[in-house]
Short mmCIF file of C-alpha atoms and ligand atoms in Angstrom, two decimals:
data_model
loop_
_atom_site.label_atom_id
_atom_site.label_comp_id
_atom_site.label_asym_id
_atom_site.label_seq_id
_atom_site.Cartn_x
_atom_site.Cartn_y
_atom_site.Cartn_z
CA MET A 140 -57.77 -39.89 -55.03
CA THR A 141 -56.67 -43.43 -54.23
CA VAL A 142 -54.06 -45.03 -56.42
CA ASP A 143 -53.88 -48.74 -57.06
CA LEU A 144 -50.25 -49.80 -56.85
CA ARG A 145 -50.86 -53.50 -57.48
CA THR A 146 -48.84 -55.25 -60.15
CA ARG A 147 -48.03 -58.75 -61.34
CA TYR A 148 -44.52 -60.13 -61.58
CA LEU A 149 -43.63 -63.67 -62.73
CA GLY A 150 -47.31 -64.51 -62.39
CA LEU A 151 -47.33 -63.44 -58.72
CA ASP A 152 -49.69 -60.75 -57.43
CA LEU A 153 -47.76 -57.98 -55.70
CA ARG A 154 -49.08 -55.11 -53.57
CA SER A 155 -46.80 -52.61 -55.36
CA PRO A 156 -43.99 -52.56 -57.93
CA ILE A 157 -41.29 -51.99 -55.28
CA VAL A 158 -39.15 -55.08 -54.72
CA ALA A 159 -36.07 -55.49 -52.54
CA SER A 160 -33.40 -57.02 -54.76
CA ALA A 161 -30.68 -59.42 -53.65
CA SER A 162 -28.38 -57.92 -51.02
CA PRO A 163 -27.04 -58.56 -47.51
CA LEU A 164 -30.26 -56.96 -46.19
CA THR A 165 -32.45 -59.62 -47.72
CA GLY A 166 -30.08 -62.29 -46.43
CA GLU A 167 -30.99 -61.67 -42.79
CA GLU A 168 -34.27 -62.62 -41.18
CA ASP A 169 -34.50 -59.28 -39.44
CA GLY A 170 -33.64 -57.32 -42.60
CA ALA A 171 -36.23 -59.22 -44.62
CA ALA A 172 -38.90 -58.64 -41.94
CA ARG A 173 -38.14 -54.89 -41.81
CA LEU A 174 -38.31 -54.68 -45.60
CA GLU A 175 -41.70 -56.34 -45.61
CA ASP A 176 -42.96 -54.09 -42.80
CA ALA A 177 -41.86 -51.06 -44.80
CA GLY A 178 -43.92 -52.30 -47.76
CA ALA A 179 -41.51 -54.25 -49.99
CA ALA A 180 -43.79 -56.18 -52.33
CA ALA A 181 -41.38 -59.11 -52.69
CA ILE A 182 -37.96 -60.04 -51.39
CA VAL A 183 -35.13 -61.51 -53.42
CA LEU A 184 -32.61 -63.39 -51.31
CA PRO A 185 -28.87 -62.96 -52.00
CA SER A 186 -27.46 -65.46 -54.48
CA LEU A 187 -26.13 -68.85 -53.65
CA PHE A 188 -23.02 -69.01 -55.83
CA GLU A 189 -21.95 -71.98 -57.92
CA GLU A 190 -18.40 -71.50 -56.56
CA GLU A 191 -19.66 -71.79 -52.98
CA ILE A 192 -21.44 -75.06 -53.73
CA LEU A 193 -18.38 -76.44 -55.55
CA ALA A 194 -16.07 -75.45 -52.68
CA GLU A 195 -18.37 -77.17 -50.23
CA GLU A 196 -18.46 -80.37 -52.31
CA LEU A 197 -14.69 -80.34 -52.64
CA GLN A 198 -14.32 -79.95 -48.89
CA LEU A 199 -16.62 -82.89 -48.29
CA ASP A 200 -14.78 -85.08 -50.85
CA ARG A 201 -11.42 -84.27 -49.26
CA ALA A 202 -12.69 -85.10 -45.81
CA LEU A 203 -14.06 -88.45 -46.99
CA ASP A 204 -10.78 -89.26 -48.79
CA ALA A 205 -8.80 -88.39 -45.67
CA GLY A 206 -10.91 -90.84 -43.69
CA THR A 207 -10.28 -93.60 -46.27
CA GLU A 208 -6.52 -93.18 -46.04
CA GLN A 209 -6.28 -93.17 -42.27
CA PHE A 210 -8.59 -95.90 -41.01
CA ALA A 211 -8.98 -99.52 -42.00
CA GLU A 212 -12.61 -99.30 -40.99
CA ALA A 213 -12.92 -96.21 -43.16
CA LEU A 214 -15.81 -97.51 -45.22
CA ASP A 215 -18.02 -97.40 -42.15
CA TYR A 216 -16.58 -94.11 -41.10
CA PHE A 217 -18.62 -91.12 -42.10
CA PRO A 218 -17.72 -87.74 -40.71
CA ASP A 219 -20.30 -85.88 -38.75
CA TYR A 220 -22.26 -84.33 -41.57
CA ALA A 221 -23.14 -81.35 -39.43
CA SER A 222 -19.56 -80.12 -39.67
CA PHE A 223 -19.96 -79.94 -43.45
CA ALA A 224 -23.40 -78.44 -43.34
CA GLY A 225 -22.07 -75.52 -45.26
CA VAL A 226 -23.29 -72.71 -47.26
CA GLY A 227 -25.91 -74.59 -49.31
CA ASP A 228 -27.70 -75.93 -46.25
CA ARG A 229 -27.46 -72.62 -44.48
CA TYR A 230 -29.00 -70.95 -47.51
CA LEU A 231 -31.91 -73.36 -47.62
CA GLU A 232 -32.46 -72.97 -43.88
CA LEU A 233 -32.47 -69.18 -44.18
CA LEU A 234 -34.92 -69.41 -47.07
CA ARG A 235 -37.24 -71.63 -45.00
CA ARG A 236 -37.09 -69.24 -42.03
CA ILE A 237 -37.69 -66.10 -44.08
CA LYS A 238 -40.48 -67.82 -45.97
CA ALA A 239 -42.14 -68.95 -42.73
CA ARG A 240 -42.43 -65.33 -41.56
CA ALA A 241 -43.05 -63.53 -44.83
CA SER A 242 -46.45 -62.84 -46.28
CA VAL A 243 -44.95 -61.42 -49.48
CA PRO A 244 -43.36 -63.60 -52.18
CA VAL A 245 -39.80 -64.71 -51.48
CA VAL A 246 -37.52 -65.21 -54.47
CA ALA A 247 -34.40 -67.38 -54.12
CA SER A 248 -31.34 -66.65 -56.26
CA LEU A 249 -28.67 -68.81 -57.85
CA ASN A 250 -25.55 -67.47 -59.51
CA ALA A 251 -23.75 -69.66 -62.02
CA THR A 252 -21.56 -69.66 -65.10
CA THR A 253 -21.23 -73.34 -65.99
CA ILE A 254 -23.76 -76.13 -66.04
CA GLY A 255 -23.21 -78.57 -63.20
CA GLY A 256 -24.37 -80.32 -60.06
CA TRP A 257 -25.36 -77.00 -58.49
CA VAL A 258 -28.55 -77.14 -60.59
CA ARG A 259 -30.00 -79.46 -57.94
CA TYR A 260 -30.08 -76.45 -55.62
CA ALA A 261 -32.76 -74.97 -57.86
CA THR A 262 -34.97 -77.93 -56.95
CA LEU A 263 -33.98 -77.72 -53.28
CA MET A 264 -34.89 -74.02 -53.24
CA GLN A 265 -38.28 -74.84 -54.68
CA GLU A 266 -38.76 -77.55 -52.04
CA ALA A 267 -37.71 -75.09 -49.32
CA GLY A 268 -40.65 -72.89 -50.31
CA ALA A 269 -39.26 -70.28 -52.72
CA ASP A 270 -42.12 -68.60 -54.58
CA ALA A 271 -39.85 -68.01 -57.57
CA LEU A 272 -36.23 -68.40 -58.57
CA GLU A 273 -33.85 -65.84 -60.02
CA VAL A 274 -30.87 -67.13 -61.96
CA ASN A 275 -28.10 -64.65 -62.00
CA LEU A 276 -25.80 -64.89 -65.04
CA TYR A 277 -22.59 -63.10 -64.14
CA ARG A 278 -19.87 -63.76 -66.66
CA LEU A 279 -16.91 -61.79 -67.93
CA ALA A 280 -16.09 -62.76 -71.53
CA ALA A 281 -12.33 -62.53 -70.95
CA ASP A 282 -11.19 -65.72 -72.73
CA PRO A 283 -10.05 -64.73 -76.25
CA ARG A 284 -10.71 -68.25 -77.56
CA ARG A 285 -14.43 -68.14 -76.81
CA THR A 286 -16.86 -66.47 -79.20
CA ALA A 287 -19.97 -64.60 -78.14
CA ALA A 288 -22.08 -67.36 -79.72
CA GLU A 289 -20.32 -70.06 -77.65
CA LEU A 290 -20.76 -68.19 -74.39
CA GLU A 291 -24.40 -67.46 -75.14
CA ALA A 292 -24.96 -71.14 -75.92
CA ILE A 293 -23.56 -72.06 -72.48
CA ASP A 294 -25.83 -69.53 -70.79
CA LEU A 295 -28.86 -70.81 -72.68
CA GLU A 296 -28.06 -74.42 -71.78
CA LEU A 297 -27.70 -73.40 -68.15
CA VAL A 298 -31.03 -71.55 -68.13
CA GLY A 299 -32.69 -74.51 -69.87
CA ALA A 300 -31.35 -76.89 -67.21
CA VAL A 301 -32.74 -74.75 -64.38
CA ARG A 302 -36.05 -74.38 -66.22
CA SER A 303 -36.36 -78.18 -66.37
CA ALA A 304 -35.41 -78.52 -62.69
CA VAL A 305 -38.22 -76.36 -61.26
CA THR A 306 -41.89 -75.63 -61.80
CA ILE A 307 -41.95 -72.34 -59.86
CA PRO A 308 -41.65 -69.09 -61.87
CA LEU A 309 -38.15 -68.41 -63.14
CA ALA A 310 -36.48 -65.05 -63.76
CA VAL A 311 -33.07 -64.54 -65.33
CA LYS A 312 -30.92 -61.62 -64.23
CA LEU A 313 -28.84 -60.53 -67.21
CA SER A 314 -25.81 -58.36 -67.62
CA PRO A 315 -25.92 -55.54 -70.17
CA TYR A 316 -22.77 -56.85 -71.90
CA TYR A 317 -24.26 -59.25 -74.43
CA THR A 318 -23.23 -58.45 -78.01
CA ALA A 319 -26.76 -58.66 -79.34
CA LEU A 320 -28.84 -58.19 -76.24
CA ALA A 321 -32.29 -58.04 -77.85
CA GLY A 322 -31.74 -61.35 -79.68
CA PHE A 323 -30.30 -63.00 -76.59
CA ALA A 324 -33.15 -61.77 -74.38
CA GLY A 325 -35.62 -63.26 -76.88
CA ARG A 326 -33.80 -66.62 -76.87
CA VAL A 327 -33.71 -66.73 -73.06
CA THR A 328 -37.43 -66.08 -72.80
CA SER A 329 -38.22 -68.67 -75.46
CA LEU A 330 -36.89 -71.29 -73.01
CA GLY A 331 -39.98 -70.76 -70.89
CA VAL A 332 -38.50 -68.14 -68.59
CA ASP A 333 -41.13 -66.00 -66.85
CA GLY A 334 -39.17 -62.79 -66.54
CA LEU A 335 -35.94 -60.88 -67.06
CA VAL A 336 -34.19 -58.77 -64.44
CA LEU A 337 -32.22 -55.95 -66.05
CA PHE A 338 -29.37 -55.54 -65.17
CA ASN A 339 -26.79 -57.21 -63.09
CA ARG A 340 -24.32 -54.60 -61.91
CA PHE A 341 -20.71 -55.65 -62.39
CA TYR A 342 -18.49 -54.51 -59.57
CA GLN A 343 -15.12 -53.41 -60.91
CA PRO A 344 -12.05 -54.24 -58.85
CA ASP A 345 -9.74 -51.42 -57.89
CA LEU A 346 -5.96 -51.23 -57.46
CA ASP A 347 -4.59 -50.41 -54.02
CA LEU A 348 -1.49 -48.28 -54.75
CA ASP A 349 0.03 -48.94 -51.32
CA THR A 350 -0.05 -52.73 -51.47
CA LEU A 351 -0.43 -53.11 -55.27
CA ASP A 352 -3.24 -55.55 -54.54
CA VAL A 353 -6.29 -55.82 -56.73
CA VAL A 354 -9.10 -55.16 -54.30
CA PRO A 355 -12.81 -55.80 -54.67
CA ARG A 356 -14.83 -52.60 -54.26
CA VAL A 357 -18.59 -52.45 -54.03
CA GLU A 358 -19.78 -48.95 -54.84
CA LEU A 359 -23.43 -48.25 -54.25
CA SER A 360 -25.28 -47.02 -57.32
CA GLY A 361 -26.39 -43.49 -58.17
CA PRO A 362 -29.66 -42.47 -59.85
CA ALA A 363 -28.06 -42.03 -63.32
CA GLU A 364 -27.54 -45.80 -63.44
CA LEU A 365 -31.25 -46.30 -63.97
CA ARG A 366 -30.83 -45.02 -67.54
CA LEU A 367 -29.32 -48.28 -68.81
CA PRO A 368 -32.11 -50.62 -67.65
CA MET A 369 -34.68 -47.98 -68.60
CA ARG A 370 -33.45 -47.83 -72.18
CA TRP A 371 -33.41 -51.60 -72.56
CA ILE A 372 -36.76 -52.18 -70.94
CA ALA A 373 -38.22 -49.56 -73.30
CA ILE A 374 -36.70 -51.42 -76.26
CA LEU A 375 -37.47 -54.96 -75.12
CA ARG A 376 -41.01 -54.49 -73.77
CA PRO A 377 -42.69 -54.31 -77.20
CA GLN A 378 -40.48 -57.16 -78.53
CA LEU A 379 -41.16 -59.75 -75.85
CA PRO A 380 -44.42 -61.59 -75.21
CA ALA A 381 -46.68 -59.75 -72.74
CA SER A 382 -46.50 -62.83 -70.48
CA VAL A 383 -42.77 -62.17 -69.85
CA SER A 384 -42.23 -59.93 -66.82
CA LEU A 385 -39.54 -57.28 -66.73
CA ALA A 386 -37.81 -56.01 -63.60
CA ALA A 387 -35.62 -52.91 -63.52
CA THR A 388 -32.60 -53.02 -61.25
CA SER A 389 -29.78 -50.45 -60.93
CA GLY A 390 -30.19 -46.89 -59.76
CA VAL A 391 -33.74 -47.11 -58.37
CA GLN A 392 -33.58 -44.77 -55.37
CA THR A 393 -36.84 -42.78 -55.29
CA GLY A 394 -40.53 -42.96 -56.11
CA THR A 395 -39.97 -41.10 -59.38
CA ASP A 396 -37.35 -43.67 -60.39
CA VAL A 397 -40.07 -46.31 -59.97
CA VAL A 398 -42.40 -44.15 -62.10
CA LYS A 399 -39.78 -44.06 -64.88
CA ALA A 400 -39.11 -47.80 -64.73
CA VAL A 401 -42.82 -48.65 -64.89
CA MET A 402 -43.52 -46.10 -67.62
CA VAL A 403 -41.00 -47.71 -69.95
CA GLY A 404 -42.58 -51.10 -69.29
CA ALA A 405 -41.16 -52.63 -66.10
CA ASP A 406 -43.56 -54.69 -63.98
CA VAL A 407 -41.44 -54.05 -60.90
CA ALA A 408 -38.55 -51.80 -59.89
CA MET A 409 -35.96 -53.43 -57.66
CA THR A 410 -33.80 -51.54 -55.24
CA THR A 411 -30.75 -52.26 -53.10
CA SER A 412 -28.25 -49.38 -52.88
CA ALA A 413 -30.86 -46.92 -51.58
CA LEU A 414 -31.88 -49.42 -48.89
CA LEU A 415 -28.28 -50.05 -47.84
CA ARG A 416 -27.75 -46.28 -47.64
CA HIS A 417 -30.95 -45.29 -45.83
CA GLY A 418 -32.13 -48.53 -44.22
CA PRO A 419 -34.99 -50.90 -45.07
CA GLU A 420 -37.61 -48.32 -44.03
CA HIS A 421 -36.67 -46.32 -47.14
CA VAL A 422 -39.06 -48.62 -49.04
CA ARG A 423 -41.88 -46.60 -47.47
CA THR A 424 -40.36 -43.31 -48.65
CA ILE A 425 -40.08 -44.71 -52.18
CA GLU A 426 -43.71 -45.87 -52.07
CA ASN A 427 -44.89 -42.48 -50.77
CA GLY A 428 -42.97 -40.78 -53.58
CA LEU A 429 -44.57 -43.07 -56.16
CA ARG A 430 -48.04 -42.49 -54.74
CA SER A 431 -47.66 -38.69 -54.61
CA TRP A 432 -46.36 -38.51 -58.18
CA MET A 433 -49.24 -40.62 -59.46
CA GLU A 434 -51.81 -38.55 -57.55
CA GLU A 435 -50.34 -35.30 -58.80
CA HIS A 436 -50.35 -36.55 -62.39
CA GLU A 437 -53.76 -38.20 -62.10
CA TYR A 438 -52.74 -41.78 -62.71
CA THR A 439 -55.07 -44.09 -60.86
CA SER A 440 -53.12 -47.34 -61.19
CA VAL A 441 -49.74 -48.84 -61.94
CA THR A 442 -51.45 -50.74 -64.77
CA GLN A 443 -52.37 -47.42 -66.35
CA LEU A 444 -48.81 -46.14 -65.93
CA ARG A 445 -47.10 -49.25 -67.27
CA GLY A 446 -45.53 -49.00 -70.69
CA SER A 447 -46.93 -45.54 -71.41
CA ALA A 448 -43.43 -44.47 -72.49
CA ASN A 449 -41.89 -47.60 -73.99
CA GLN A 450 -40.46 -47.70 -77.48
CA ALA A 451 -43.80 -48.56 -79.07
CA ALA A 452 -45.57 -45.76 -77.18
CA VAL A 453 -43.31 -42.73 -77.63
CA THR A 454 -43.49 -40.42 -80.66
CA ASP A 455 -39.77 -40.84 -81.40
CA PRO A 456 -38.87 -44.52 -80.95
CA SER A 457 -35.28 -43.90 -82.08
CA ALA A 458 -34.82 -41.81 -78.93
CA PHE A 459 -34.01 -45.04 -77.09
CA GLU A 460 -31.50 -46.20 -79.69
CA ARG A 461 -28.14 -45.09 -81.04
CA ALA A 462 -29.68 -42.71 -83.56
CA ASN A 463 -29.97 -40.40 -80.60
CA TYR A 464 -26.22 -40.52 -79.86
CA MET A 465 -25.34 -37.51 -82.00
CA ASN A 466 -28.11 -35.36 -80.46
CA VAL A 467 -27.00 -36.31 -76.94
CA LEU A 468 -23.41 -35.28 -77.60
CA HIS A 469 -24.48 -32.08 -79.33
CA SER A 470 -26.78 -31.23 -76.45
CA TRP A 471 -23.68 -30.62 -74.32
CA ALA A 472 -22.55 -27.72 -76.56
CA THR A 473 -25.47 -25.42 -75.82
CA PRO A 474 -24.62 -21.72 -75.32
CA ASP A 475 -25.06 -21.82 -71.54
CA ARG A 476 -22.37 -24.50 -71.10
CA ARG A 477 -19.06 -22.72 -70.69
CA LEU A 478 -15.68 -24.26 -70.05
CA PRO A 479 -14.51 -23.65 -66.50
C1 FMN B 161 -23.59 -55.48 -51.19
C2 FMN B 161 -24.38 -56.00 -52.36
C3 FMN B 161 -24.64 -57.37 -52.47
C4 FMN B 161 -25.34 -57.88 -53.57
N1 FMN B 161 -25.56 -59.22 -53.68
C5 FMN B 161 -26.21 -59.70 -54.77
C6 FMN B 161 -26.44 -61.10 -54.92
O1 FMN B 161 -26.06 -61.91 -54.07
N2 FMN B 161 -27.09 -61.51 -56.03
C7 FMN B 161 -27.53 -60.65 -57.00
O2 FMN B 161 -28.15 -61.07 -57.98
N3 FMN B 161 -27.34 -59.32 -56.87
C8 FMN B 161 -26.69 -58.84 -55.79
N4 FMN B 161 -26.49 -57.49 -55.67
C9 FMN B 161 -26.99 -56.61 -56.73
C10 FMN B 161 -28.32 -55.97 -56.36
O3 FMN B 161 -29.33 -56.96 -56.20
C11 FMN B 161 -28.78 -54.98 -57.44
O4 FMN B 161 -29.09 -55.66 -58.63
C12 FMN B 161 -27.73 -53.94 -57.75
O5 FMN B 161 -27.14 -53.43 -56.57
C13 FMN B 161 -28.32 -52.77 -58.53
O6 FMN B 161 -29.38 -52.18 -57.83
P1 FMN B 161 -29.22 -50.81 -56.97
O7 FMN B 161 -28.74 -49.78 -57.92
O8 FMN B 161 -30.58 -50.56 -56.43
O9 FMN B 161 -28.21 -51.10 -55.92
C14 FMN B 161 -25.81 -56.98 -54.57
C15 FMN B 161 -25.58 -55.61 -54.43
C16 FMN B 161 -24.87 -55.11 -53.35
C17 FMN B 161 -24.64 -53.63 -53.25
#
């Protein structure tokens, strides 16, 4: 039996639902080429961060000011731009190079928290050949003076600004920490966004007890982390227009993880940790796992698989919601669970 793995994401035709999400692997020409060779259906570049663009602009401003102070002829004096060709230009150059080699769609990524001049990079990414853009909203609501509604309004304004800046498909990568996620997801998509990527993984800093420094720690994900995006994709799929794509990210490590993500309604399953652990060629292992599972269970296409277990399709829709909380906790206290 042959299985048809093709899917559509953000209006793009993909050879399979397995996408390499943003990571250091996708930020190297060689890594991106190996991912494509192993079968990755699309490649999402690492994010260009608002802070990086702001730092670069600040550096340029300072350098120009320094010139003004020191030389009478300063107005004619312009520093060699190449020395300031910083992170933004390098990003665009990398995007152009990866795009020139790739035959699969290449998605550029921007990470931002406030609306600002960085939005122009969305246009520059489009001009550099990005097939789509992912905007990565990564915010910690730590300011006690800001309400959820205010922060959501900022995010919506930001997404709206990027939407107006580009004509290529736009996806928004959300965190799971919105107070009323279903309502927020609906408002984001009503801005003309083509897809949601669920979820951003927040990396928690750790405390080094020797130096008492707060240290950043990136832990790779485990398979249990797929449960969070799975639940929300199952809930959101029936609520959002069919034209809005959904991508699952977090915990996708194997072919059966892709099966689960697609069954609850994802159009694609994105993976990073598994690829950093096992190398880009692991994409092929994931695809083989997906194919074997589908053959064994007599599914002929990803289209047939998609959404067969979302909230509208399962016999107990509350299973994806809190109503299930009590049952989950009680399930621990079965007779075969004994205290050590
Ligand atoms: C080292 C590393 C770098 C990452 N860089 C980015 C990034 O630049 N932009 C982004 O949106 N996500 C980034 N991510 C998040 C991944 O794209 C992905 O969403 C997350 O790791 C969850 O997927 P996984 O469980 O398959 O790893 C990064 C993840 C890792 C581990």
